[in-house]
């Protein structure tokens, strides 16, 4: 391969850990003769950062046109090294698309350590326990739940509450299967009722803050708890502890990140990049920067927490609605807009469930 081959990646990563992970890719690819750069748009890109359903959407529409990585997948034995829920989005008509780089867990609750200690460091096991904990935390900080008004922030909270209330099977039926009976079920209405109850623990004056500021409020003790993915663990907050969202401890709401070469990206370049980015050693380093887990299962035992062990359990991995693992991107946006409006305006749970099913 000629030296300094340019490979432009279109992505929306902006946080310091994400940018540090991109820098690691640049550092490791440079000695191989590949210069990784940021694309200003799809027109100039050789690859895009995507989630699972974004790959599916692109394959269905042909926009953008994705490179076939079938030879790469065979050479690198991806069928053996990638978990089924990661492979699921990559394979279409016996062709492979996308380079999997990381798996995130979305159903994490971040709590202020000092407040948790004052409350006896008990971890609620379910939604009723969460309400008791928030009520007690309200004696320490008046509005203990930190969440912003952005639909995706509300979506992260909503999908975890839905999982806790509905269980994994009904969650999948509702959000993956678009089962109308699941979307209109009593459990869905109960989920939306829980969202309204949680709304009363939120500071109206903080709704417009981004997620980093919401976590900073928890870090300072201005709030007691925020629901946010595992990436919050590498965002520099010193006074927070991580739980699974109560009621979801046995599940992993997953988000799979892929770098997806487009048809314009040369096959030999794709081979070199895929080989590096899916090596267990590289994925370990990349994931420690991002707060994620590697997509390559060979690297899972290098992590001392229980997340990877959970992913080996049948049924434990549940796709994130908010981060494009369940439904098409346009449908996801509509769902989050409905849920956010319900939460912010304190709407009717039955009416919202009906709208979700329509």
Coordinates of C-alpha atoms in Angstrom, one line a residue:
X1 CA 0.0 0.0 0.0
X2 CA 1.3 3.4 -0.8
X3 CA 2.2 5.7 2.1
X4 CA -0.2 8.2 3.5
X5 CA -3.3 6.8 2.0
X6 CA -6.1 9.2 3.2
X7 CA -9.2 7.5 4.8
X8 CA -11.8 10.1 5.8
X9 CA -14.3 9.1 8.5
X10 CA -17.7 10.9 8.9
X11 CA -18.7 10.9 12.6
X12 CA -20.5 13.0 15.2
X13 CA -18.3 12.2 18.1
X14 CA -17.5 15.3 20.2
X15 CA -16.7 14.3 23.8
X16 CA -13.1 14.2 25.0
X17 CA -13.1 10.4 25.4
X18 CA -14.5 9.9 21.9
X19 CA -12.0 12.2 20.3
X20 CA -9.2 10.5 22.3
X21 CA -10.4 7.2 20.8
X22 CA -10.2 8.7 17.3
X23 CA -6.7 9.9 18.1
X24 CA -5.7 6.4 19.1
X25 CA -6.9 5.1 15.7
X26 CA -4.9 7.8 13.9
X27 CA -1.8 6.9 15.9
X28 CA -2.0 3.2 15.2
X29 CA -3.0 3.5 11.5
X30 CA -0.2 6.0 10.7
X31 CA 2.7 3.4 10.7
X32 CA 0.6 1.3 8.4
X33 CA 0.5 4.1 5.8
X34 CA -3.1 5.2 6.5
X35 CA -3.9 8.8 7.5
X36 CA -7.3 8.8 9.3
X37 CA -9.0 12.2 8.9
X38 CA -12.4 13.7 9.7
X39 CA -14.8 13.9 6.7
X40 CA -16.7 17.1 6.4
X41 CA -19.7 15.2 5.0
X42 CA -20.7 12.0 3.2
X43 CA -19.5 13.4 -0.1
X44 CA -15.9 13.4 1.0
X45 CA -16.0 10.3 3.2
X46 CA -14.6 6.8 2.8
X47 CA -16.4 5.6 5.9
X48 CA -19.1 6.5 8.4
X49 CA -19.5 5.8 12.1
X50 CA -22.9 4.0 12.4
X51 CA -25.1 2.1 14.8
X52 CA -26.7 -1.1 13.9
X53 CA -30.0 0.1 12.3
X54 CA -28.2 2.9 10.4
X55 CA -26.4 0.1 8.6
X56 CA -29.7 -1.7 7.9
X57 CA -31.2 1.6 6.7
X58 CA -28.3 2.3 4.4
X59 CA -28.5 -1.2 2.9
X60 CA -32.2 -0.8 2.3
X61 CA -32.0 2.6 0.7
X62 CA -28.6 2.2 -1.0
X63 CA -27.6 5.6 0.4
X64 CA -24.8 5.6 1.2
X65 CA -23.5 2.6 -0.8
X66 CA -21.6 0.4 1.6
X67 CA -18.5 -1.7 0.9
X68 CA -18.7 -5.5 0.9
X69 CA -16.3 -6.8 3.6
X70 CA -17.1 -10.5 3.2
X71 CA -13.5 -11.4 2.4
X72 CA -12.3 -9.4 5.4
X73 CA -14.8 -11.1 7.6
X74 CA -13.8 -14.5 6.5
X75 CA -10.0 -13.8 6.8
X76 CA -10.5 -12.4 10.3
X77 CA -12.9 -15.1 11.5
X78 CA -15.5 -12.5 12.6
X79 CA -18.2 -15.2 12.8
X80 CA -16.2 -16.7 15.6
X81 CA -15.0 -13.6 17.3
X82 CA -18.1 -11.3 17.3
X83 CA -21.2 -11.9 19.4
X84 CA -24.4 -12.6 17.5
X85 CA -26.1 -9.3 18.4
X86 CA -23.1 -7.4 16.8
X87 CA -23.0 -9.6 13.7
X88 CA -26.8 -9.3 13.3
X89 CA -26.6 -5.8 11.8
X90 CA -23.5 -6.5 9.6
X91 CA -24.7 -9.4 7.5
X92 CA -27.1 -9.0 4.5
X93 CA -27.6 -11.6 1.8
X94 CA -24.4 -13.3 2.7
X95 CA -22.4 -10.1 2.6
X96 CA -20.7 -8.3 5.5
X97 CA -20.7 -4.6 6.1
X98 CA -19.0 -2.4 8.8
X99 CA -16.1 -2.8 11.2
X100 CA -17.3 -3.2 14.8
X101 CA -15.2 -1.2 17.2
X102 CA -17.1 -1.0 20.5
X103 CA -20.1 -2.0 22.6
X104 CA -21.7 0.3 25.1
X105 CA -24.2 -0.3 27.9
X106 CA -26.9 2.2 28.1
X107 CA -28.8 1.2 31.3
X108 CA -26.4 2.7 33.8
X109 CA -27.4 4.9 36.7
X110 CA -24.8 7.3 38.1
X111 CA -25.3 8.3 41.7
X112 CA -23.5 10.9 43.9
X113 CA -21.3 8.9 46.2
X114 CA -21.8 11.1 49.3
X115 CA -25.6 11.0 49.0
X116 CA -25.5 7.3 48.5
X117 CA -23.4 6.8 51.7
X118 CA -25.8 9.0 53.7
X119 CA -28.6 6.7 52.5
X120 CA -26.8 3.6 53.6
X121 CA -25.3 2.7 50.2
X122 CA -28.3 0.5 49.5
X123 CA -28.9 -0.2 45.8
X124 CA -32.6 -0.3 44.8
X125 CA -33.6 -3.6 43.2
X126 CA -36.6 -2.4 41.3
X127 CA -38.7 0.6 40.3
X128 CA -40.6 0.9 43.7
X129 CA -37.2 0.8 45.4
X130 CA -35.9 3.5 43.1
X131 CA -38.8 5.8 44.1
X132 CA -38.1 5.2 47.8
X133 CA -34.5 6.0 47.2
X134 CA -35.3 9.2 45.3
X135 CA -37.8 10.3 48.0
X136 CA -35.0 9.8 50.6
X137 CA -32.5 11.6 48.4
X138 CA -35.0 14.5 48.1
X139 CA -34.4 15.2 51.8
X140 CA -30.8 16.0 50.8
X141 CA -31.2 17.6 47.4
X142 CA -34.6 18.9 46.5
X143 CA -34.7 17.6 42.9
X144 CA -32.6 14.4 42.9
X145 CA -33.0 13.2 39.3
X146 CA -30.8 14.8 36.6
X147 CA -32.1 14.6 33.0
X148 CA -32.2 17.1 30.2
X149 CA -35.0 18.0 27.8
X150 CA -33.2 16.6 24.7
X151 CA -35.3 13.7 23.3
X152 CA -32.2 11.4 23.4
X153 CA -31.6 12.1 27.1
X154 CA -35.2 11.3 27.9
X155 CA -34.9 8.3 25.6
X156 CA -32.0 6.8 27.6
X157 CA -34.1 7.1 30.8
X158 CA -37.3 5.8 29.0
X159 CA -35.7 2.6 27.5
X160 CA -34.3 1.6 30.9
X161 CA -37.6 2.2 32.7
X162 CA -39.4 0.3 29.9
X163 CA -37.1 -2.7 30.3
X164 CA -37.5 -2.6 34.1
X165 CA -41.3 -2.5 33.9
X166 CA -42.0 -4.6 30.8
X167 CA -39.3 -7.2 31.0
X168 CA -36.9 -8.1 28.1
X169 CA -39.4 -10.1 26.0
X170 CA -42.2 -7.5 26.0
X171 CA -39.6 -4.7 25.4
X172 CA -38.3 -6.6 22.3
X173 CA -41.8 -7.2 21.1
X174 CA -42.6 -3.5 21.4
X175 CA -39.5 -1.9 20.1
X176 CA -38.0 -4.5 17.8
X177 CA -41.1 -6.2 16.6
X178 CA -43.4 -3.2 16.6
X179 CA -46.1 -5.4 18.1
X180 CA -49.1 -3.2 18.5
X181 CA -50.5 -5.2 21.4
X182 CA -47.1 -4.7 23.3
X183 CA -47.1 -1.0 22.5
X184 CA -50.6 -0.5 23.8
X185 CA -50.2 -3.0 26.7
X186 CA -50.9 -2.2 30.3
X187 CA -47.1 -2.5 30.9
X188 CA -46.4 0.2 28.4
X189 CA -48.9 2.5 30.0
X190 CA -47.3 1.7 33.4
X191 CA -43.9 2.6 31.9
X192 CA -45.2 6.0 30.8
X193 CA -46.9 6.5 34.2
X194 CA -43.5 5.9 35.8
X195 CA -41.9 8.5 33.6
X196 CA -44.5 11.0 34.8
X197 CA -43.7 10.1 38.4
X198 CA -40.0 10.5 37.8
X199 CA -40.7 13.9 36.2
X200 CA -41.6 15.3 39.6
X201 CA -38.0 14.6 40.8
X202 CA -36.5 16.8 38.0
X203 CA -35.3 20.4 38.4
X204 CA -37.2 22.6 35.9
X205 CA -34.4 25.0 35.8
X206 CA -31.9 22.4 34.7
X207 CA -33.8 20.8 31.8
X208 CA -31.9 22.7 29.1
X209 CA -28.5 21.4 30.2
X210 CA -26.5 18.9 28.1
X211 CA -25.8 15.5 29.5
X212 CA -22.3 16.4 30.7
X213 CA -23.7 19.2 32.8
X214 CA -26.4 16.8 34.1
X215 CA -23.7 14.5 35.3
X216 CA -21.7 17.4 36.7
X217 CA -24.8 18.2 38.8
X218 CA -24.7 14.7 40.2
X219 CA -20.9 14.9 40.7
X220 CA -21.4 18.1 42.8
X221 CA -24.4 16.8 44.7
X222 CA -26.8 19.2 43.2
X223 CA -28.7 16.1 42.0
X224 CA -28.4 12.5 43.3
X225 CA -28.8 10.3 40.2
X226 CA -28.7 10.4 36.4
X227 CA -29.3 7.6 33.9
X228 CA -26.7 7.7 31.2
X229 CA -24.6 5.1 29.3
X230 CA -21.3 3.7 30.5
X231 CA -19.3 6.4 28.6
X232 CA -20.1 8.7 31.5
X233 CA -17.5 6.6 33.5
X234 CA -14.6 8.1 31.5
X235 CA -16.0 11.7 31.4
X236 CA -13.9 12.9 34.3
X237 CA -16.5 12.8 37.1
X238 CA -14.9 11.9 40.5
X239 CA -17.7 11.7 42.9
X240 CA -20.1 9.3 41.2
X241 CA -20.7 5.5 41.4
X242 CA -22.3 3.3 38.8
X243 CA -25.3 1.1 39.3
X244 CA -27.5 -0.8 36.8
X245 CA -30.8 1.1 36.5
X246 CA -33.0 -0.6 39.2
X247 CA -34.9 -3.4 37.7
X248 CA -32.4 -4.0 34.9
X249 CA -29.4 -5.5 36.7
X250 CA -29.6 -8.8 34.7
X251 CA -29.7 -7.1 31.3
X252 CA -27.3 -5.2 29.1
X253 CA -29.0 -2.5 26.9
X254 CA -26.4 -2.5 24.1
X255 CA -25.2 0.0 21.7
X256 CA -22.9 -1.2 18.9
X257 CA -20.5 1.2 17.2
X258 CA -19.2 0.5 13.7
X259 CA -16.8 2.2 11.4
X260 CA -18.5 1.4 8.0
X261 CA -16.4 1.7 4.9
X262 CA -18.3 3.0 1.8
X263 CA -18.0 1.5 -1.7
X264 CA -15.5 4.2 -2.5
X265 CA -13.0 2.8 0.0
X266 CA -10.4 0.5 -1.6
X267 CA -10.6 -3.1 -0.5
X268 CA -6.9 -3.4 0.4
X269 CA -7.3 -0.3 2.7
X270 CA -10.4 -1.8 4.3
X271 CA -8.5 -5.0 5.0
X272 CA -5.6 -3.2 6.8
X273 CA -8.0 -1.0 8.8
X274 CA -10.3 -3.8 9.8
X275 CA -7.4 -6.0 10.8
X276 CA -6.0 -3.4 13.1
X277 CA -9.3 -2.1 14.5
X278 CA -10.7 -5.5 15.4
X279 CA -7.5 -6.9 17.1
X280 CA -8.1 -7.8 20.7
X281 CA -5.2 -5.7 21.9
X282 CA -6.3 -2.6 20.0
X283 CA -9.9 -3.0 21.1
X284 CA -8.9 -3.3 24.7
X285 CA -7.0 0.0 24.6
X286 CA -9.8 1.7 22.5
X287 CA -12.5 0.6 24.9
X288 CA -10.7 1.7 28.0
X289 CA -10.5 5.2 26.5
X290 CA -14.2 5.2 25.5
X291 CA -15.6 3.4 28.6
X292 CA -17.0 0.7 26.4
X293 CA -16.4 -3.0 25.9
X294 CA -14.6 -4.5 22.8
X295 CA -16.7 -6.0 20.0
X296 CA -14.1 -8.7 19.7
X297 CA -15.0 -11.4 22.3
X298 CA -11.3 -12.4 22.6
X299 CA -10.7 -9.2 24.5
X300 CA -13.6 -9.5 27.0
X301 CA -11.7 -11.4 29.7
X302 CA -9.2 -8.5 29.8
X303 CA -11.9 -6.5 31.6
X304 CA -12.4 -7.1 35.3
X305 CA -16.1 -6.0 35.6
X306 CA -19.0 -8.3 35.0
X307 CA -20.4 -6.6 31.8
X308 CA -18.7 -9.1 29.4
X309 CA -19.8 -12.1 31.5
X310 CA -23.4 -10.9 31.3
X311 CA -23.2 -10.7 27.5
X312 CA -22.5 -14.4 27.3
X313 CA -25.9 -15.1 28.9
X314 CA -28.8 -15.9 26.6
X315 CA -31.3 -13.1 26.4
X316 CA -29.2 -10.6 28.5
X317 CA -28.4 -8.3 25.6
X318 CA -31.3 -6.0 24.8
X319 CA -31.0 -3.5 21.9
X320 CA -31.1 0.2 22.6
X321 CA -34.0 2.1 21.1
X322 CA -32.4 5.5 21.6
X323 CA -29.2 4.6 19.9
X324 CA -30.5 3.0 16.7
X325 CA -30.4 -0.7 17.5
X326 CA -34.2 -1.4 17.3
X327 CA -36.0 0.4 14.5
X328 CA -35.2 2.6 11.5
X329 CA -33.7 6.0 12.3
X330 CA -36.8 8.0 11.2
X331 CA -39.1 5.8 13.4
X332 CA -36.7 6.1 16.3
X333 CA -36.9 9.9 16.1
X334 CA -40.7 9.9 16.1
X335 CA -40.8 7.6 19.1
X336 CA -38.4 9.7 21.1
X337 CA -40.3 12.9 20.2
X338 CA -43.5 11.3 21.4
X339 CA -42.0 10.1 24.7
X340 CA -40.2 13.5 25.3
X341 CA -43.4 15.4 24.7
X342 CA -45.2 13.1 27.1
X343 CA -42.5 13.6 29.8
X344 CA -42.1 17.3 29.4
X345 CA -45.8 18.2 29.2
X346 CA -47.0 15.6 31.6
X347 CA -49.3 14.1 29.0
X348 CA -51.7 11.2 29.0
X349 CA -50.0 7.8 29.2
X350 CA -52.8 6.0 27.4
X351 CA -52.8 8.6 24.6
X352 CA -49.0 8.3 24.3
X353 CA -49.1 4.5 24.1
X354 CA -51.8 4.8 21.4
X355 CA -49.6 7.2 19.5
X356 CA -46.6 4.9 19.8
X357 CA -48.6 2.1 18.3
X358 CA -50.0 4.1 15.4

